[in-house]
Short mmCIF file of C-alpha atoms in Angstrom, two decimals:
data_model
loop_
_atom_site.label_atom_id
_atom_site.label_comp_id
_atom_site.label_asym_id
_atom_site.label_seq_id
_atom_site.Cartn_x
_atom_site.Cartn_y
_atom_site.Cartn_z
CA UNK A 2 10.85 10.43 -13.46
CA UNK A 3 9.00 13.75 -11.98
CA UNK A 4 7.08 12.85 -9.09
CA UNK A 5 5.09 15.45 -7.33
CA UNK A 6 2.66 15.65 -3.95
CA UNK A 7 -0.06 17.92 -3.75
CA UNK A 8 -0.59 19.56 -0.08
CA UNK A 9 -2.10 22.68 1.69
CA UNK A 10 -0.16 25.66 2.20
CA UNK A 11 0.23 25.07 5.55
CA UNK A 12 2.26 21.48 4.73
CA UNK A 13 5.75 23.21 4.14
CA UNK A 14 6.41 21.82 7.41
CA UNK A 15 6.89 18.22 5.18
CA UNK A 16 9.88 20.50 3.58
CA UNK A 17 11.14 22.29 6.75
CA UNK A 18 11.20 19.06 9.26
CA UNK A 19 12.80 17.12 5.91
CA UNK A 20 9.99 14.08 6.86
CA UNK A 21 6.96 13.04 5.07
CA UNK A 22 3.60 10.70 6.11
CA UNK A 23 2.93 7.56 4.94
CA UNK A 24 -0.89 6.67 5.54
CA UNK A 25 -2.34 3.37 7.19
CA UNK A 26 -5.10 2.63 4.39
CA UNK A 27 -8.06 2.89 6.53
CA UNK A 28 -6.92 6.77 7.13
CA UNK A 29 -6.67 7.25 3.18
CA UNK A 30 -10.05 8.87 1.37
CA UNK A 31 -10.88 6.01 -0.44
CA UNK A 32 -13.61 3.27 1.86
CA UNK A 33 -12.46 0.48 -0.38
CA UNK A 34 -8.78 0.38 0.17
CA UNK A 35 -7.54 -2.50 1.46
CA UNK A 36 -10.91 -4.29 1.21
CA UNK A 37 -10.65 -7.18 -1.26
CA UNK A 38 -13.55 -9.66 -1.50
CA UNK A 39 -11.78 -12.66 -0.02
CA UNK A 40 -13.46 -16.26 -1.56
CA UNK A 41 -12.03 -18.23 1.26
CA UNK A 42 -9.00 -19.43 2.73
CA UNK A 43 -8.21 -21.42 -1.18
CA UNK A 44 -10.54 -22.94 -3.84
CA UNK A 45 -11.35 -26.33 -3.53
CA UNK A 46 -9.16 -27.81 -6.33
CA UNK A 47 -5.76 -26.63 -3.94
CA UNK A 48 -7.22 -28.03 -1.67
CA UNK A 49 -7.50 -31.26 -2.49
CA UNK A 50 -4.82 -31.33 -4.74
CA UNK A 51 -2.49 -30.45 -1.29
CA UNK A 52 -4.28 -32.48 0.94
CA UNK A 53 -3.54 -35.72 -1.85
CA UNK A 54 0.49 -34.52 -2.06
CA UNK A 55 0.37 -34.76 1.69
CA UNK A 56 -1.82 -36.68 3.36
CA UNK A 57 0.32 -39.74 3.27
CA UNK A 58 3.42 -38.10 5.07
CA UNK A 59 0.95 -36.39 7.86
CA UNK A 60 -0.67 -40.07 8.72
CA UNK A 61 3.51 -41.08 9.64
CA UNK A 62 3.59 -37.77 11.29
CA UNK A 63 0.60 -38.30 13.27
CA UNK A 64 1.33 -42.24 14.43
CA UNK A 65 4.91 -40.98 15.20
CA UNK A 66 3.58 -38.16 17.63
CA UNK A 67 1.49 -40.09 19.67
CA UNK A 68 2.90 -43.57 21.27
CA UNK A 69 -0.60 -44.82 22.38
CA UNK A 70 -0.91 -45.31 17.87
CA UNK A 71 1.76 -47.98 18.28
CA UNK A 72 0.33 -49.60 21.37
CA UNK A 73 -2.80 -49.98 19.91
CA UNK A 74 -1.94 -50.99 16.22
CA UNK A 75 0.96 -51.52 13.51
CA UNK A 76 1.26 -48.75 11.45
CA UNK A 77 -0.12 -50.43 8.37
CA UNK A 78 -3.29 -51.00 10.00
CA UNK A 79 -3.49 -47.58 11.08
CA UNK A 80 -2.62 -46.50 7.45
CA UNK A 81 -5.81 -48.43 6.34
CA UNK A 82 -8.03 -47.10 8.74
CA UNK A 83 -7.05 -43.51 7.58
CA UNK A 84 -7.33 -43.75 4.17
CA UNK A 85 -10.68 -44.75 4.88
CA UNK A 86 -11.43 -41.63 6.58
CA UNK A 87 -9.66 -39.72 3.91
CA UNK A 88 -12.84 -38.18 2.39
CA UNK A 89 -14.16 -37.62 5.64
CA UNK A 90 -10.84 -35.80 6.47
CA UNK A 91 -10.91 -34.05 3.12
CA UNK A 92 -14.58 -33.02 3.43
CA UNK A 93 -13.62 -31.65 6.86
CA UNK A 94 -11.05 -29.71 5.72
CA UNK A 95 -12.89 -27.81 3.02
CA UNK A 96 -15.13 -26.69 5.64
CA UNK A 97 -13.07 -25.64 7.63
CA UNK A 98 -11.49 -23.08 5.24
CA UNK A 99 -15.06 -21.74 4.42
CA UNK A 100 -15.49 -21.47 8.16
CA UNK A 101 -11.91 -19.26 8.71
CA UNK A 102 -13.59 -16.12 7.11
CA UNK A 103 -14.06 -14.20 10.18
CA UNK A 104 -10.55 -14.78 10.79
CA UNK A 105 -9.19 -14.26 7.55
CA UNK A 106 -10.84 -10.59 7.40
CA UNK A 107 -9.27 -9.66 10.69
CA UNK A 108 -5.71 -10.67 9.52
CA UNK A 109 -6.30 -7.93 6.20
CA UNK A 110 -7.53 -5.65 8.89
CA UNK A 111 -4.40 -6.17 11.32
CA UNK A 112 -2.12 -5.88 8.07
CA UNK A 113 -4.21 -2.60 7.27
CA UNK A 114 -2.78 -0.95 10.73
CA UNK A 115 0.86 -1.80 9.92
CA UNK A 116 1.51 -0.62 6.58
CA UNK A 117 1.99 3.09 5.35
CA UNK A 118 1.37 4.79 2.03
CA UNK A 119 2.63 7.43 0.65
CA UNK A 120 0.63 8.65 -2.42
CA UNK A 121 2.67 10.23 -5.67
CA UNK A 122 1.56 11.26 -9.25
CA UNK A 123 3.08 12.30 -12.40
CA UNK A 124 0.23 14.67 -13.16
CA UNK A 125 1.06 18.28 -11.41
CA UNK A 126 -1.58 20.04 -13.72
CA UNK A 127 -4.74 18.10 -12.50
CA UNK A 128 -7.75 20.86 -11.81
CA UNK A 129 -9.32 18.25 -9.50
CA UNK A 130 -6.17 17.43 -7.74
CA UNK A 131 -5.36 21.00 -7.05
CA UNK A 132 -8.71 21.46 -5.58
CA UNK A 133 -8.87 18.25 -3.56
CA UNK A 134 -5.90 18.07 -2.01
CA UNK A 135 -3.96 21.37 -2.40
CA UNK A 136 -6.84 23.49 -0.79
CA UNK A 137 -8.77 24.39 -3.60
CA UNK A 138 -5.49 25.60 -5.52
CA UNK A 139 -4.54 28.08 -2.45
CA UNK A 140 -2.05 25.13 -1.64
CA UNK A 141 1.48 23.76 -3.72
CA UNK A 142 2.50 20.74 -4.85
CA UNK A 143 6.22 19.30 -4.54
CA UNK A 144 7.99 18.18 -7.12
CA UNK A 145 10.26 15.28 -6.23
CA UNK A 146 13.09 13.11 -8.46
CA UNK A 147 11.76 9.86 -9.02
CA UNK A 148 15.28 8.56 -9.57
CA UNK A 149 16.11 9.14 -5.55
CA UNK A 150 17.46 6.50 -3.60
CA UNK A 151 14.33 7.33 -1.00
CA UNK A 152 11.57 6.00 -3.84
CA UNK A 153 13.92 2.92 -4.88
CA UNK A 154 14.97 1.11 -1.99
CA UNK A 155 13.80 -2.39 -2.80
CA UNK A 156 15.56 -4.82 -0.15
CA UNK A 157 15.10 -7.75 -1.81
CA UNK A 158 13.36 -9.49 -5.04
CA UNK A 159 9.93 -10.07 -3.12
CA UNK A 160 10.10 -6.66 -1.47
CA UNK A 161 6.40 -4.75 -1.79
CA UNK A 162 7.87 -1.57 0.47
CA UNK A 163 10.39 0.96 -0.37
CA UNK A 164 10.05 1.22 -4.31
CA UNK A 165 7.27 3.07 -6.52
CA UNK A 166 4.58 1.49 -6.95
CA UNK A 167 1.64 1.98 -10.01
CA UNK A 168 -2.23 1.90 -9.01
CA UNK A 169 -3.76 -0.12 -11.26
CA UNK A 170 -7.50 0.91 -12.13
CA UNK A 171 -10.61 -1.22 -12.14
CA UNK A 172 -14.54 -1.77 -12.21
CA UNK A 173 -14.30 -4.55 -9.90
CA UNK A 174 -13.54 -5.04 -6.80
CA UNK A 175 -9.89 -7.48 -6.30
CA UNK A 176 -11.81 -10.87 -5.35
CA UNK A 177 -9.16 -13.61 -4.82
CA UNK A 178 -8.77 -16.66 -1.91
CA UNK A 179 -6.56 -15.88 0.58
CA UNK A 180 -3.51 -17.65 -0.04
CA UNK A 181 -3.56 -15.71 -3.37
CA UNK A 182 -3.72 -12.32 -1.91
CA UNK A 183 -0.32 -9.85 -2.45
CA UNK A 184 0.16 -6.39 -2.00
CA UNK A 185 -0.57 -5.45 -5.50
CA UNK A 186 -3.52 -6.81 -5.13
CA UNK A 187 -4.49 -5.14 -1.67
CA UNK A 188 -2.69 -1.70 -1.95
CA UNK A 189 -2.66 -1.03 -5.51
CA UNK A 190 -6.04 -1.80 -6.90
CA UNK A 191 -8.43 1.24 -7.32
CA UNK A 192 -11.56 2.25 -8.99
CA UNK A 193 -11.45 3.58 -12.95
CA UNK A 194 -12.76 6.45 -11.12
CA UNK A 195 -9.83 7.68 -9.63
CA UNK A 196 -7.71 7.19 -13.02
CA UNK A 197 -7.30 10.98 -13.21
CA UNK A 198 -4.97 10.85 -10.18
CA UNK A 199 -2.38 8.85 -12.17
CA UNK A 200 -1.13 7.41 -8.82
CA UNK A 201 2.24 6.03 -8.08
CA UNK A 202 2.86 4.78 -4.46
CA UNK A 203 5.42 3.71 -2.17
CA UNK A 204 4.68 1.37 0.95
CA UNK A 205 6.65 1.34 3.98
CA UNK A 206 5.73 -1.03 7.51
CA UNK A 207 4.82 1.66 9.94
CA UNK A 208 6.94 0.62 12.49
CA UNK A 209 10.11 1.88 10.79
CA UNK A 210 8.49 5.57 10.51
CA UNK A 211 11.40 8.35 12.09
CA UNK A 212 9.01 9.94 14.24
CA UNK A 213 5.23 9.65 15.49
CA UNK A 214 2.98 11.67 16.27
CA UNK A 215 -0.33 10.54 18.60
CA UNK A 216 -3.45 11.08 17.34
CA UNK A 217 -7.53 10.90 18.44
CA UNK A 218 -8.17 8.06 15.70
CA UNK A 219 -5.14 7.74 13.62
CA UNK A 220 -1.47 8.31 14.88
CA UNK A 221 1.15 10.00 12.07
CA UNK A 222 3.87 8.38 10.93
CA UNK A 223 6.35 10.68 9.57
CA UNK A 224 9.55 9.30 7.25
CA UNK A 225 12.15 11.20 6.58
CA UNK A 226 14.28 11.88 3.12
CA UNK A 227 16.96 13.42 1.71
CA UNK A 228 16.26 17.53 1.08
CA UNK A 229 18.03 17.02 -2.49
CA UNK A 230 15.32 14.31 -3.49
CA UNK A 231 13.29 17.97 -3.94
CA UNK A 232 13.05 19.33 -7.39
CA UNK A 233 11.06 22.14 -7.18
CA UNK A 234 7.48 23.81 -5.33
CA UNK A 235 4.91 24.86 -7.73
CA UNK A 236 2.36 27.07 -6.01
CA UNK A 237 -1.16 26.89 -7.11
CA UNK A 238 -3.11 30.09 -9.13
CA UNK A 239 -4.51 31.32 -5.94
CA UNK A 240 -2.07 30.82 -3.44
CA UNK A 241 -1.73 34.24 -1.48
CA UNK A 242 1.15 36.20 -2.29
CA UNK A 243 2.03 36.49 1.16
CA UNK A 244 2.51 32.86 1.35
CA UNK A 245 4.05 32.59 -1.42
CA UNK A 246 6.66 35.27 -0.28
CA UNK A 247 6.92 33.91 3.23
CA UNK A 248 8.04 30.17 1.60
CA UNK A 249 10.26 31.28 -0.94
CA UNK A 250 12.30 33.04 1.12
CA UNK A 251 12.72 30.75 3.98
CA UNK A 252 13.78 28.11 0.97
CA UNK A 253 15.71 30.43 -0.68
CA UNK A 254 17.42 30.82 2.99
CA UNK A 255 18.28 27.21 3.11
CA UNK A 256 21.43 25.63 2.64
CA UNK A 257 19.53 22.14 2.54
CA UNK A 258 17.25 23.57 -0.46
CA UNK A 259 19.46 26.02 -2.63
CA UNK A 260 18.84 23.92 -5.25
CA UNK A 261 14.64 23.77 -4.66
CA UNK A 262 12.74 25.62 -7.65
CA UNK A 263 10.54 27.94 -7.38
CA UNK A 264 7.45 27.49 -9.73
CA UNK A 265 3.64 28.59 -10.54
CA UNK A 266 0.52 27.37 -11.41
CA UNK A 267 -0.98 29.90 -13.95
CA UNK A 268 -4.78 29.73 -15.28
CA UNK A 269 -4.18 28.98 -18.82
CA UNK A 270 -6.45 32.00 -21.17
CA UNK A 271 -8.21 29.92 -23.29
CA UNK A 272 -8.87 26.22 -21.72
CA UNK A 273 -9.66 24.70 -18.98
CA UNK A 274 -6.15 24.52 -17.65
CA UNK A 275 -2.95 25.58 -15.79
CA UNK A 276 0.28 26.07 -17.10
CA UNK A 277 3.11 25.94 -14.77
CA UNK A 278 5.67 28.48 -15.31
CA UNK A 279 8.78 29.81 -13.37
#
């Protein structure tokens, strides 16, 4: 699979220093990542059904822990008088996980400072891409192999980092209790309206990024890959020759990148389009 990343001109530095950002999600473009509608902490049917599977091993637990229980009272009487608080327990209980809310939100905020994205597509002819995020098509995109060990790194079965990812598009916003919240639901769940970008993403935890760099609001964390996970650079239809020159030489100088094409993004005659040609 052909992966490519659409940057300014001035970016090349992601080829040169062989290291690439992943983005915390409140630093990506988009207000809603990361911002699921959270019901509450679970519906009231797990609840209960939890509190019935358990409730008669946490009345042992709770005589056991406290000797002044078996003072007072046999266990069997104490058994009685807690089953007739059980409703009163139960009822208790379902307020509470209304009432963790506040809480619950600042855990998906906390989770939103410690988790990177890096943001692929399969699309390297999008006109709105090229304008948005390759400086109004005076930038390049790089063209990456999909099949490199750096985008398929899953460390175990469960693992939500390390591997490509698919966005999946929708009208609504991801509204789910908390205990049934995942990362495909957090980090991969985006309006229809940004279909065109045909995203693919990989996630990495922040705190194994090779190098940081402070920042005002946001600091960067910077990855670094393999130079031969690079396929090619495709510059867009108006970036200046000069730049173009400057770049392909200091690849072309490169042991690390001898293999690196060099492409361009051509205004097609009669549509709406680029081509890109070598």
């Amino acid at each position: 699979m052909k992966l490519y990343k659409y940057v300014t001109a001035d970016r090349i530095d992601v080829i040169q220093n062989k290291m690439i950002r992943f983005t915390p999600p409140c630093a990506l473009n988009d207000p809603f990542e990361m911002q699921p509608i959270i019901g509450g902490l679970a519906d009231d049917d797990f609840i209960e059904r939890e509190f019935e599977e358990n409730y008669e091993q946490t009345i042992r637990k709770l005589y056991d822990s406290e000797p002044a229980f078996a003072l007072a009272m046999p266990f069997n009487a104490f058994r009685v008088f807690a089953m007739r608080q059980k409703q009163v327990t139960l009822n208790g209980m379902k307020a509470m996980a209304k009432q963790a809310m506040p809480i619950l939100n600042e855990k998906i905020q906390e989770l939103n400072q410690h988790i990177g994205v890096l943001s692929l597509t399969t699309a390297p002819e999008n006109l709105l891409m090229w304008a948005h995020y390759a400086g109004n098509h005076q930038g390049m995109v790089i063209e990456f192999d999909g099949s490199s060990h750096f985008f398929n790194r899953k460390r175990s079965e469960n693992d939500e980092c390390y591997h490509l990812r698919e966005v999946n598009y929708s009208t609504e916003r991801p509204k789910r209790n908390f205990i049934d919240i995942d990362a495909s639901i957090l980090l991969l769940t985006k309006s229809v309206e940004w279909g065109y970008e045909k995203e693919l993403r990989v996630m990495a935890p922040l705190r194994d990024a090779s190098k940081v760099i402070k920042g005002p609001e946001c600091d960067i964390h910077l990855f670094s890959f393999d130079p031969k996970c690079v396929s090619s650079i495709i510059f867009g239809a108006r970036t200046a020759t000069s730049v173009v020159s400057s770049i392909t030489e200091w690849v072309r100088g490169s042991q690390d990148y001898s293999h690196v094409r060099i492409k361009k993004s051509v205004l097609d005659r009669d549509r709406f389009a680029v081509q890109i040609t070598e």
